[in-house]
mmCIF file of C-alpha atoms and ligand atoms in Angstrom:
data_model
loop_
_atom_site.group_PDB
_atom_site.id
_atom_site.type_symbol
_atom_site.label_atom_id
_atom_site.label_comp_id
_atom_site.label_asym_id
_atom_site.label_seq_id
_atom_site.Cartn_x
_atom_site.Cartn_y
_atom_site.Cartn_z
ATOM 1 C CA MET A 1 9.864 0.522 15.916
ATOM 2 C CA PHE A 2 6.223 1.385 15.216
ATOM 3 C CA LYS A 3 4.473 -1.800 16.351
ATOM 4 C CA ASN A 4 1.194 -0.883 18.104
ATOM 5 C CA LYS A 5 1.743 2.756 17.160
ATOM 6 C CA THR A 6 -0.630 4.493 14.768
ATOM 7 C CA ILE A 7 0.494 5.231 11.223
ATOM 8 C CA LEU A 8 -1.161 8.027 9.205
ATOM 9 C CA ILE A 9 -1.488 7.293 5.474
ATOM 10 C CA THR A 10 -2.197 10.321 3.309
ATOM 11 C CA GLY A 11 -3.726 9.341 -0.046
ATOM 12 C CA GLY A 12 -4.463 5.888 1.347
ATOM 13 C CA ALA A 13 -7.390 5.305 -1.026
ATOM 14 C CA GLY A 14 -5.169 5.637 -4.095
ATOM 15 C CA PHE A 15 -3.519 2.962 -6.223
ATOM 16 C CA ILE A 16 -0.316 2.476 -4.214
ATOM 17 C CA GLY A 17 -1.759 3.823 -0.955
ATOM 18 C CA SER A 18 -4.590 1.298 -0.800
ATOM 19 C CA HIS A 19 -2.296 -1.654 -1.499
ATOM 20 C CA THR A 20 0.071 -0.383 1.213
ATOM 21 C CA CYS A 21 -2.837 -0.111 3.678
ATOM 22 C CA VAL A 22 -3.640 -3.796 3.074
ATOM 23 C CA GLU A 23 -0.047 -4.809 3.796
ATOM 24 C CA LEU A 24 0.129 -2.594 6.916
ATOM 25 C CA LEU A 25 -3.113 -4.005 8.315
ATOM 26 C CA ASN A 26 -1.952 -7.542 7.482
ATOM 27 C CA GLY A 27 1.209 -6.725 9.428
ATOM 28 C CA GLY A 28 -0.773 -5.755 12.530
ATOM 29 C CA HIS A 29 -0.335 -1.980 12.270
ATOM 30 C CA GLU A 30 -2.985 0.483 13.454
ATOM 31 C CA ILE A 31 -3.647 2.923 10.585
ATOM 32 C CA VAL A 32 -5.495 6.171 10.005
ATOM 33 C CA VAL A 33 -6.180 7.232 6.399
ATOM 34 C CA VAL A 34 -6.885 10.686 4.985
ATOM 35 C CA ASP A 35 -7.898 11.087 1.343
ATOM 36 C CA ASN A 36 -9.903 13.631 -0.672
ATOM 37 C CA PHE A 37 -10.699 11.162 -3.486
ATOM 38 C CA ALA A 38 -9.158 13.475 -6.098
ATOM 39 C CA ASN A 39 -7.746 10.411 -7.869
ATOM 40 C CA SER A 40 -9.379 7.515 -6.016
ATOM 41 C CA LYS A 41 -12.760 6.197 -4.943
ATOM 42 C CA PRO A 42 -14.393 5.757 -1.503
ATOM 43 C CA LYS A 43 -15.005 2.044 -2.169
ATOM 44 C CA ALA A 44 -11.240 1.450 -1.943
ATOM 45 C CA ILE A 45 -11.420 2.065 1.816
ATOM 46 C CA ASP A 46 -14.074 -0.637 2.241
ATOM 47 C CA ILE A 47 -12.152 -3.073 0.056
ATOM 48 C CA VAL A 48 -8.930 -2.531 2.034
ATOM 49 C CA GLN A 49 -10.803 -3.486 5.223
ATOM 50 C CA GLN A 50 -12.479 -6.482 3.562
ATOM 51 C CA LEU A 51 -9.196 -7.839 2.188
ATOM 52 C CA SER A 52 -7.312 -7.463 5.484
ATOM 53 C CA GLY A 53 -10.200 -8.338 7.781
ATOM 54 C CA LYS A 54 -9.112 -5.366 9.896
ATOM 55 C CA SER A 55 -10.606 -1.915 10.399
ATOM 56 C CA LEU A 56 -9.052 1.482 9.902
ATOM 57 C CA LYS A 57 -10.003 5.035 10.830
ATOM 58 C CA PHE A 58 -10.803 7.246 7.826
ATOM 59 C CA TYR A 59 -10.957 11.025 7.433
ATOM 60 C CA GLU A 60 -12.135 12.517 4.123
ATOM 61 C CA GLY A 61 -10.329 15.706 3.245
ATOM 62 C CA ASP A 62 -7.345 17.513 1.851
ATOM 63 C CA ILE A 63 -3.825 17.644 3.270
ATOM 64 C CA CYS A 64 -3.870 21.411 2.549
ATOM 65 C CA ASP A 65 -6.537 21.711 5.280
ATOM 66 C CA ALA A 66 -4.472 22.416 8.424
ATOM 67 C CA ASN A 67 -7.566 22.268 10.647
ATOM 68 C CA LEU A 68 -8.361 18.754 9.434
ATOM 69 C CA LEU A 69 -4.771 17.612 9.993
ATOM 70 C CA GLU A 70 -4.807 19.229 13.466
ATOM 71 C CA ARG A 71 -7.927 17.198 14.280
ATOM 72 C CA ILE A 72 -6.366 13.974 13.033
ATOM 73 C CA PHE A 73 -3.239 14.462 15.158
ATOM 74 C CA ALA A 74 -5.278 15.567 18.180
ATOM 75 C CA GLU A 75 -7.532 12.501 17.958
ATOM 76 C CA ASN A 76 -4.827 9.924 17.166
ATOM 77 C CA ASP A 77 -1.341 9.156 18.501
ATOM 78 C CA ILE A 78 0.393 9.279 15.112
ATOM 79 C CA SER A 79 4.003 8.046 15.251
ATOM 80 C CA CYS A 80 4.809 8.016 11.536
ATOM 81 C CA VAL A 81 3.258 9.325 8.326
ATOM 82 C CA ILE A 82 3.347 7.542 4.963
ATOM 83 C CA HIS A 83 2.701 10.380 2.532
ATOM 84 C CA PHE A 84 1.150 9.345 -0.803
ATOM 85 C CA ALA A 85 -1.278 12.238 -1.351
ATOM 86 C CA GLY A 86 -0.345 14.165 -4.485
ATOM 87 C CA TYR A 87 -1.127 14.669 -8.142
ATOM 88 C CA LYS A 88 0.991 12.574 -10.498
ATOM 89 C CA ALA A 89 0.126 13.193 -14.140
ATOM 90 C CA VAL A 90 3.160 14.551 -15.978
ATOM 91 C CA ALA A 91 1.246 16.147 -18.874
ATOM 92 C CA GLU A 92 -1.290 17.740 -16.499
ATOM 93 C CA SER A 93 1.555 19.218 -14.451
ATOM 94 C CA VAL A 94 2.942 20.930 -17.570
ATOM 95 C CA ALA A 95 -0.474 22.457 -18.291
ATOM 96 C CA GLN A 96 -1.266 23.379 -14.664
ATOM 97 C CA PRO A 97 1.983 23.834 -12.692
ATOM 98 C CA LEU A 98 0.440 26.061 -10.000
ATOM 99 C CA MET A 99 -2.141 23.366 -9.184
ATOM 100 C CA TYR A 100 0.719 20.872 -8.764
ATOM 101 C CA TYR A 101 2.833 23.172 -6.598
ATOM 102 C CA HIS A 102 -0.132 24.059 -4.424
ATOM 103 C CA ASN A 103 -1.384 20.529 -3.944
ATOM 104 C CA ASN A 104 1.894 18.617 -3.792
ATOM 105 C CA VAL A 105 4.367 21.084 -2.255
ATOM 106 C CA TYR A 106 2.134 23.361 -0.163
ATOM 107 C CA GLY A 107 0.127 20.344 0.988
ATOM 108 C CA THR A 108 3.325 18.650 2.185
ATOM 109 C CA ILE A 109 4.456 21.814 3.991
ATOM 110 C CA VAL A 110 1.131 21.995 5.854
ATOM 111 C CA LEU A 111 1.473 18.305 6.745
ATOM 112 C CA LEU A 112 5.049 18.705 8.026
ATOM 113 C CA GLU A 113 4.109 21.784 10.087
ATOM 114 C CA VAL A 114 1.295 19.912 11.823
ATOM 115 C CA MET A 115 3.544 16.872 12.326
ATOM 116 C CA LYS A 116 6.209 19.073 13.939
ATOM 117 C CA LYS A 117 3.666 20.748 16.187
ATOM 118 C CA HIS A 118 2.549 17.321 17.449
ATOM 119 C CA GLY A 119 6.055 15.942 17.841
ATOM 120 C CA CYS A 120 5.721 13.456 14.972
ATOM 121 C CA LYS A 121 9.039 13.577 13.141
ATOM 122 C CA SER A 122 8.967 10.470 10.978
ATOM 123 C CA MET A 123 7.798 10.343 7.356
ATOM 124 C CA ILE A 124 7.990 7.933 4.450
ATOM 125 C CA PHE A 125 7.605 9.971 1.268
ATOM 126 C CA SER A 126 6.188 8.717 -2.015
ATOM 127 C CA SER A 127 8.948 9.984 -4.280
ATOM 128 C CA SER A 128 9.627 8.892 -7.825
ATOM 129 C CA ALA A 129 12.281 7.908 -10.344
ATOM 130 C CA THR A 130 11.173 11.045 -12.100
ATOM 131 C CA VAL A 131 13.606 12.949 -9.843
ATOM 132 C CA TYR A 132 16.409 11.495 -11.996
ATOM 133 C CA GLY A 133 15.024 13.290 -15.057
ATOM 134 C CA ILE A 134 16.687 11.977 -18.201
ATOM 135 C CA PRO A 135 19.138 9.480 -16.636
ATOM 136 C CA GLU A 136 22.739 9.638 -17.870
ATOM 137 C CA THR A 137 23.200 5.868 -17.440
ATOM 138 C CA ALA A 138 21.144 2.822 -16.530
ATOM 139 C CA PRO A 139 20.731 1.076 -14.172
ATOM 140 C CA ILE A 140 20.174 4.054 -11.887
ATOM 141 C CA THR A 141 21.521 4.099 -8.317
ATOM 142 C CA GLU A 142 20.403 6.484 -5.557
ATOM 143 C CA GLU A 143 23.642 8.411 -6.089
ATOM 144 C CA ALA A 144 22.700 9.300 -9.674
ATOM 145 C CA ARG A 145 22.449 12.971 -10.543
ATOM 146 C CA LEU A 146 19.059 14.484 -9.705
ATOM 147 C CA GLY A 147 17.456 16.680 -12.338
ATOM 148 C CA VAL A 148 13.841 17.153 -13.326
ATOM 149 C CA ILE A 149 12.179 17.885 -16.642
ATOM 150 C CA ASN A 150 8.576 18.676 -15.742
ATOM 151 C CA PRO A 151 6.630 20.387 -12.928
ATOM 152 C CA TYR A 152 5.414 17.050 -11.533
ATOM 153 C CA GLY A 153 8.985 15.828 -11.148
ATOM 154 C CA ARG A 154 10.004 19.197 -9.733
ATOM 155 C CA THR A 155 7.381 18.932 -6.975
ATOM 156 C CA LYS A 156 8.856 15.557 -5.995
ATOM 157 C CA LEU A 157 12.403 16.941 -5.947
ATOM 158 C CA VAL A 158 11.392 20.083 -4.011
ATOM 159 C CA ILE A 159 9.679 17.915 -1.385
ATOM 160 C CA GLU A 160 12.781 15.732 -1.134
ATOM 161 C CA ASP A 161 14.854 18.891 -0.633
ATOM 162 C CA ILE A 162 12.443 20.127 2.052
ATOM 163 C CA CYS A 163 12.961 16.820 3.882
ATOM 164 C CA ARG A 164 16.747 17.135 3.571
ATOM 165 C CA ASP A 165 16.679 20.743 4.861
ATOM 166 C CA LEU A 166 14.364 19.839 7.737
ATOM 167 C CA SER A 167 16.630 16.983 8.760
ATOM 168 C CA ALA A 168 19.670 19.271 8.603
ATOM 169 C CA SER A 169 17.902 21.755 10.899
ATOM 170 C CA ASP A 170 16.705 19.136 13.401
ATOM 171 C CA SER A 171 18.404 15.750 13.578
ATOM 172 C CA GLU A 172 15.380 14.161 15.229
ATOM 173 C CA TRP A 173 13.589 13.940 11.853
ATOM 174 C CA CYS A 174 13.473 10.536 10.152
ATOM 175 C CA PHE A 175 12.796 10.494 6.387
ATOM 176 C CA SER A 176 12.647 7.593 3.973
ATOM 177 C CA LEU A 177 12.295 8.783 0.370
ATOM 178 C CA LEU A 178 10.966 5.921 -1.741
ATOM 179 C CA ARG A 179 11.653 6.496 -5.434
ATOM 180 C CA TYR A 180 9.138 4.377 -7.357
ATOM 181 C CA PHE A 181 9.888 3.227 -10.853
ATOM 182 C CA ASN A 182 6.805 2.126 -12.827
ATOM 183 C CA PRO A 183 4.076 0.662 -10.610
ATOM 184 C CA VAL A 184 1.701 -1.744 -12.369
ATOM 185 C CA GLY A 185 -0.474 -4.740 -11.514
ATOM 186 C CA ALA A 186 -3.199 -5.182 -8.901
ATOM 187 C CA HIS A 187 -4.048 -7.126 -5.763
ATOM 188 C CA GLU A 188 -4.376 -10.887 -6.422
ATOM 189 C CA SER A 189 -8.040 -10.737 -5.349
ATOM 190 C CA GLY A 190 -8.873 -8.570 -8.369
ATOM 191 C CA LYS A 191 -10.638 -6.194 -5.976
ATOM 192 C CA LEU A 192 -7.969 -3.473 -5.773
ATOM 193 C CA GLY A 193 -6.109 -2.024 -8.728
ATOM 194 C CA GLU A 194 -5.234 1.023 -10.795
ATOM 195 C CA ASP A 195 -8.568 2.788 -10.991
ATOM 196 C CA PRO A 196 -7.797 6.420 -11.840
ATOM 197 C CA ASN A 197 -10.401 9.120 -12.275
ATOM 198 C CA GLY A 198 -10.088 10.434 -15.829
ATOM 199 C CA ILE A 199 -7.931 9.429 -18.795
ATOM 200 C CA PRO A 200 -4.753 7.501 -17.908
ATOM 201 C CA ASN A 201 -1.377 8.427 -19.361
ATOM 202 C CA ASN A 202 0.594 5.431 -18.167
ATOM 203 C CA LEU A 203 1.411 2.573 -20.503
ATOM 204 C CA MET A 204 -0.267 -0.333 -18.687
ATOM 205 C CA PRO A 205 -3.765 1.214 -18.412
ATOM 206 C CA VAL A 206 -3.554 2.241 -22.080
ATOM 207 C CA ILE A 207 -2.503 -1.293 -23.109
ATOM 208 C CA MET A 208 -5.586 -2.558 -21.282
ATOM 209 C CA GLN A 209 -7.859 -0.007 -22.939
ATOM 210 C CA ALA A 210 -6.597 -1.207 -26.340
ATOM 211 C CA ALA A 211 -6.978 -4.864 -25.303
ATOM 212 C CA SER A 212 -10.575 -4.306 -24.177
ATOM 213 C CA GLY A 213 -11.483 -2.246 -27.239
ATOM 214 C CA LYS A 214 -12.081 0.892 -25.193
ATOM 215 C CA ILE A 215 -9.674 2.601 -27.611
ATOM 216 C CA ALA A 216 -9.055 1.515 -31.214
ATOM 217 C CA GLU A 217 -5.317 1.148 -30.774
ATOM 218 C CA LEU A 218 -2.350 1.959 -28.568
ATOM 219 C CA LYS A 219 0.052 4.570 -29.886
ATOM 220 C CA VAL A 220 3.677 3.556 -29.285
ATOM 221 C CA PHE A 221 5.475 6.841 -28.681
ATOM 222 C CA GLY A 222 8.524 6.316 -30.836
ATOM 223 C CA ASN A 223 10.526 3.314 -32.014
ATOM 224 C CA ASP A 224 13.714 5.168 -32.925
ATOM 225 C CA TYR A 225 15.329 5.266 -29.481
ATOM 226 C CA PRO A 226 18.814 3.813 -28.945
ATOM 227 C CA THR A 227 17.433 0.642 -27.304
ATOM 228 C CA ARG A 228 17.306 -3.034 -28.265
ATOM 229 C CA ASP A 229 14.059 -2.647 -30.189
ATOM 230 C CA GLY A 230 13.871 1.144 -30.537
ATOM 231 C CA THR A 231 11.164 1.625 -27.911
ATOM 232 C CA CYS A 232 11.665 3.033 -24.408
ATOM 233 C CA ILE A 233 12.722 0.778 -21.558
ATOM 234 C CA ARG A 234 11.219 1.098 -18.080
ATOM 235 C CA ASP A 235 11.406 -0.768 -14.750
ATOM 236 C CA TYR A 236 7.872 -2.043 -14.151
ATOM 237 C CA ILE A 237 7.248 -3.145 -10.564
ATOM 238 C CA HIS A 238 4.218 -4.954 -9.126
ATOM 239 C CA VAL A 239 2.212 -2.638 -6.880
ATOM 240 C CA VAL A 240 2.116 -5.308 -4.128
ATOM 241 C CA ASP A 241 5.927 -5.450 -4.120
ATOM 242 C CA LEU A 242 5.925 -1.668 -3.908
ATOM 243 C CA ALA A 243 3.453 -1.775 -0.997
ATOM 244 C CA LYS A 244 5.667 -4.250 0.858
ATOM 245 C CA GLY A 245 8.585 -1.886 0.312
ATOM 246 C CA HIS A 246 6.763 0.694 2.434
ATOM 247 C CA VAL A 247 6.265 -1.770 5.273
ATOM 248 C CA ALA A 248 9.964 -2.657 5.082
ATOM 249 C CA ALA A 249 10.884 1.049 5.172
ATOM 250 C CA LEU A 250 8.577 1.594 8.176
ATOM 251 C CA ASN A 251 10.387 -1.147 10.072
ATOM 252 C CA CYS A 252 13.768 0.434 9.353
ATOM 253 C CA MET A 253 13.133 4.131 9.990
ATOM 254 C CA LYS A 254 16.139 5.985 11.400
ATOM 255 C CA GLN A 255 17.148 9.603 11.971
ATOM 256 C CA GLY A 256 18.294 11.438 8.878
ATOM 257 C CA VAL A 257 17.230 11.137 5.245
ATOM 258 C CA GLU A 258 17.616 8.001 3.119
ATOM 259 C CA ALA A 259 16.471 7.588 -0.491
ATOM 260 C CA TYR A 260 15.689 4.128 -1.869
ATOM 261 C CA ASN A 261 14.993 3.007 -5.417
ATOM 262 C CA LEU A 262 11.957 0.727 -5.408
ATOM 263 C CA GLY A 263 12.263 -1.141 -8.678
ATOM 264 C CA THR A 264 12.971 -4.683 -9.876
ATOM 265 C CA GLY A 265 16.302 -3.906 -11.531
ATOM 266 C CA ASN A 266 14.880 -5.276 -14.812
ATOM 267 C CA GLY A 267 13.952 -3.106 -17.789
ATOM 268 C CA TYR A 268 11.319 -3.933 -20.383
ATOM 269 C CA SER A 269 10.604 -2.055 -23.619
ATOM 270 C CA VAL A 270 7.170 -0.903 -24.725
ATOM 271 C CA LEU A 271 7.026 -3.614 -27.420
ATOM 272 C CA GLU A 272 8.101 -6.255 -24.871
ATOM 273 C CA MET A 273 5.296 -5.109 -22.553
ATOM 274 C CA ILE A 274 2.762 -5.351 -25.380
ATOM 275 C CA GLU A 275 3.998 -8.851 -26.294
ATOM 276 C CA ALA A 276 4.035 -10.083 -22.689
ATOM 277 C CA PHE A 277 0.594 -8.707 -21.886
ATOM 278 C CA GLY A 278 -0.937 -10.209 -25.042
ATOM 279 C CA ARG A 279 0.696 -13.607 -24.473
ATOM 280 C CA VAL A 280 -0.102 -13.883 -20.753
ATOM 281 C CA ASN A 281 -3.727 -12.821 -21.135
ATOM 282 C CA ASN A 282 -4.302 -14.274 -24.599
ATOM 283 C CA VAL A 283 -5.535 -10.940 -25.947
ATOM 284 C CA ASN A 284 -4.670 -8.901 -29.018
ATOM 285 C CA ILE A 285 -3.372 -5.387 -28.506
ATOM 286 C CA PRO A 286 -3.748 -3.262 -31.657
ATOM 287 C CA TYR A 287 -1.044 -0.607 -31.820
ATOM 288 C CA GLN A 288 0.722 1.703 -34.182
ATOM 289 C CA ILE A 289 4.062 3.455 -34.008
ATOM 290 C CA ALA A 290 3.607 7.192 -33.401
ATOM 291 C CA SER A 291 6.003 10.059 -32.820
ATOM 292 C CA ARG A 292 8.026 10.350 -29.632
ATOM 293 C CA ARG A 293 6.427 11.832 -26.485
ATOM 294 C CA GLN A 294 8.300 14.923 -25.299
ATOM 295 C CA GLY A 295 10.417 14.341 -22.211
ATOM 296 C CA ASP A 296 10.623 10.550 -22.484
ATOM 297 C CA ALA A 297 13.964 8.967 -21.583
ATOM 298 C CA ALA A 298 15.171 6.058 -23.713
ATOM 299 C CA GLU A 299 15.985 3.959 -20.646
ATOM 300 C CA CYS A 300 14.997 4.315 -16.989
ATOM 301 C CA TRP A 301 15.468 1.265 -14.788
ATOM 302 C CA SER A 302 16.767 0.793 -11.259
ATOM 303 C CA GLU A 303 19.715 -0.596 -9.376
ATOM 304 C CA PRO A 304 17.635 -1.646 -6.319
ATOM 305 C CA ARG A 305 20.265 -3.299 -4.125
ATOM 306 C CA LYS A 306 20.399 -0.512 -1.505
ATOM 307 C CA ALA A 307 16.783 -1.302 -0.490
ATOM 308 C CA GLU A 308 17.695 -4.979 -0.366
ATOM 309 C CA ARG A 309 20.755 -4.319 1.818
ATOM 310 C CA GLU A 310 19.229 -1.760 4.178
ATOM 311 C CA LEU A 311 15.514 -2.585 4.197
ATOM 312 C CA GLY A 312 15.673 -6.306 3.590
ATOM 313 C CA TRP A 313 13.295 -5.746 0.660
ATOM 314 C CA LYS A 314 13.470 -7.120 -2.881
ATOM 315 C CA ALA A 315 10.760 -7.242 -5.532
ATOM 316 C CA GLN A 316 9.430 -10.797 -5.853
ATOM 317 C CA LEU A 317 6.755 -10.668 -8.562
ATOM 318 C CA GLY A 318 7.637 -10.917 -12.246
ATOM 319 C CA LEU A 319 6.261 -9.341 -15.415
ATOM 320 C CA GLU A 320 3.793 -12.150 -16.126
ATOM 321 C CA GLN A 321 2.201 -11.737 -12.669
ATOM 322 C CA MET A 322 2.029 -7.954 -13.224
ATOM 323 C CA CYS A 323 0.220 -8.462 -16.551
ATOM 324 C CA ARG A 324 -2.100 -11.166 -15.192
ATOM 325 C CA ASP A 325 -3.117 -9.256 -12.057
ATOM 326 C CA ALA A 326 -3.622 -5.957 -13.890
ATOM 327 C CA TRP A 327 -5.926 -7.597 -16.445
ATOM 328 C CA GLU A 328 -7.821 -9.578 -13.775
ATOM 329 C CA PHE A 329 -8.668 -6.317 -12.009
ATOM 330 C CA VAL A 330 -9.932 -4.680 -15.191
ATOM 331 C CA GLN A 331 -12.000 -7.739 -16.112
ATOM 332 C CA LYS A 332 -13.565 -7.938 -12.658
ATOM 333 C CA ASN A 333 -14.327 -4.240 -12.442
ATOM 334 C CA LYS A 334 -15.700 -3.435 -15.875
ATOM 335 C CA LYS A 335 -17.801 -0.268 -15.777
HETATM 336 C C1 LIG B 401 6.139 4.226 -20.144
HETATM 337 C C2 LIG B 401 6.602 4.076 -21.585
HETATM 338 C C3 LIG B 401 6.071 5.946 -22.980
HETATM 339 C C4 LIG B 401 1.739 5.457 -23.018
HETATM 340 C C5 LIG B 401 5.990 7.428 -15.285
HETATM 341 C C6 LIG B 401 4.582 7.825 -15.013
HETATM 342 C C7 LIG B 401 4.484 9.174 -14.409
HETATM 343 C C8 LIG B 401 5.414 9.291 -13.265
HETATM 344 C C9 LIG B 401 6.812 9.119 -13.811
HETATM 345 C C10 LIG B 401 5.230 8.395 -11.014
HETATM 346 C C11 LIG B 401 7.175 5.386 -22.125
HETATM 347 C C12 LIG B 401 5.355 4.677 -23.455
HETATM 348 C C13 LIG B 401 3.088 5.276 -22.730
HETATM 349 C C14 LIG B 401 1.263 5.268 -24.346
HETATM 350 C C15 LIG B 401 3.482 4.691 -25.044
HETATM 351 N N1 LIG B 401 5.036 8.338 -12.295
HETATM 352 N N2 LIG B 401 3.926 4.894 -23.739
HETATM 353 N N3 LIG B 401 2.170 4.879 -25.303
HETATM 354 O O1 LIG B 401 7.037 7.640 -18.879
HETATM 355 O O2 LIG B 401 8.084 6.175 -17.142
HETATM 356 O O3 LIG B 401 6.360 7.950 -16.516
HETATM 357 O O4 LIG B 401 6.914 7.792 -14.320
HETATM 358 O O5 LIG B 401 6.015 9.041 -10.431
HETATM 359 O O6 LIG B 401 3.139 9.331 -13.953
HETATM 360 O O7 LIG B 401 3.865 7.870 -16.222
HETATM 361 O O8 LIG B 401 5.718 5.834 -17.682
HETATM 362 O O9 LIG B 401 3.707 4.572 -18.329
HETATM 363 O O10 LIG B 401 3.869 7.042 -18.908
HETATM 364 O O11 LIG B 401 5.290 5.372 -20.122
HETATM 365 O O12 LIG B 401 4.270 4.336 -25.918
HETATM 366 O O13 LIG B 401 0.057 5.443 -24.668
HETATM 367 O O14 LIG B 401 5.472 3.767 -22.389
HETATM 368 O O15 LIG B 401 6.553 6.664 -24.105
HETATM 369 O O16 LIG B 401 8.258 5.071 -22.954
HETATM 370 P P1 LIG B 401 6.892 6.912 -17.617
HETATM 371 P P2 LIG B 401 4.534 5.728 -18.743
#
C-alpha cells in the first residue's frame, strides 16, 4: 500500500522508533524522521542509517511546532505517519500531568491537523497496554475494558479516542493503534538499544544497573501479589519484534480504527526476569524485596492472536534473546 511512498516517523530517534526505522529502511521504505531528542540522542539517527545502509531525511524539532510540521509535509509527499513521539514515564506523568497532556495530546492534535490539511489520513499510533489499566483478567484481548490509572495512560487513551472520533467523522481516516506490552532488548548489533535520558523506571534497565553495579541493588516492588511467586507478571517483548509489528501494520492499513496488542502472549514475573537475566548473562543481580509500587497490576500479559490473524505478525524472539541483546547493548555502550 505504501511501497515507494514516504513515511513520516515522529520520535524516530527513540528506543522503539529507531528500531522501527531500521526495519522500514530494510524493507525498502522511504522515511522522514522528526525528533526533538527529549528522550533520545542524535547519534541514533546515524546508527539507524549505518545499520540499514540506507539514508533518511531528518528534521529536529517538536511535534507541537505546527510550522515545522507544515514544512515537513510541504517538502515531502507523506502518505502515512508512524507516531511515536511522546513522554512515557508513569511516575513523571503523575507529578507533571500538564506537561504530559501538552506534549502527548496537544502534540498529536497539531500533527493530525497538519496531516488533514495535507490530505494524509493514515496513522499508526504508539499506544500501550496501559490503556487497560488494572486488567480484570489475563491474558488481555483488544476487547478488554479500557480504563486508565495515571495521566500517562490517560494521554494514550485520549489519543485513541481522538482517532476513533476522527474516523467516525470522516471514513477516509486509517488508524492502527498498536498497544505495546513491555518492550525490552536491543538490536543484535549492540549499536541500538534502550538509552533513555535520565533515570529509568522500567524493570529491565534497573536490572542492568544492578548487574553492572551502577546501583547497589534492585528493589522488587512487592512479593505479596496473587501470582505464582508473589511478584508481578508482565509480557516482555523484544523491541525488534515490536518494530516488525509496525512494518506489518503499515502493510495492512485500512480505513477505520483497529487496535492490536503487540505482545508475546507469555507472562514472566519479576523474579523470573531476574533469574533469566542472571543465568543468560552469567551476572549476579543483587535485589531486595520492597513495598509495592502504587498502581501496579498483579498480571498484565497479552492475547496477541488478532495481530497474527490480521497483520500476519507474531513475536519470534524469546526471553533469553531479550536478556542477551539488552545486556550486549549496555556492555558495548558503557558511559
Ligand atoms: C514491570 C514490573 C514493577 C522496576 C510499563 C512501563 C511504562 C508504560 C506502561 C509504555 C512491575 C517491577 C520495576 C523496579 C520492580 N510503558 N519493578 N522494580 O509497570 O508494566 O509499566 O508499561 O507504555 O513506562 O514502565 O513496567 O518495567 O515499570 O515494571 O520490581 O525497580 O517490574 O513493579 O511489576 P510496567 P515496569
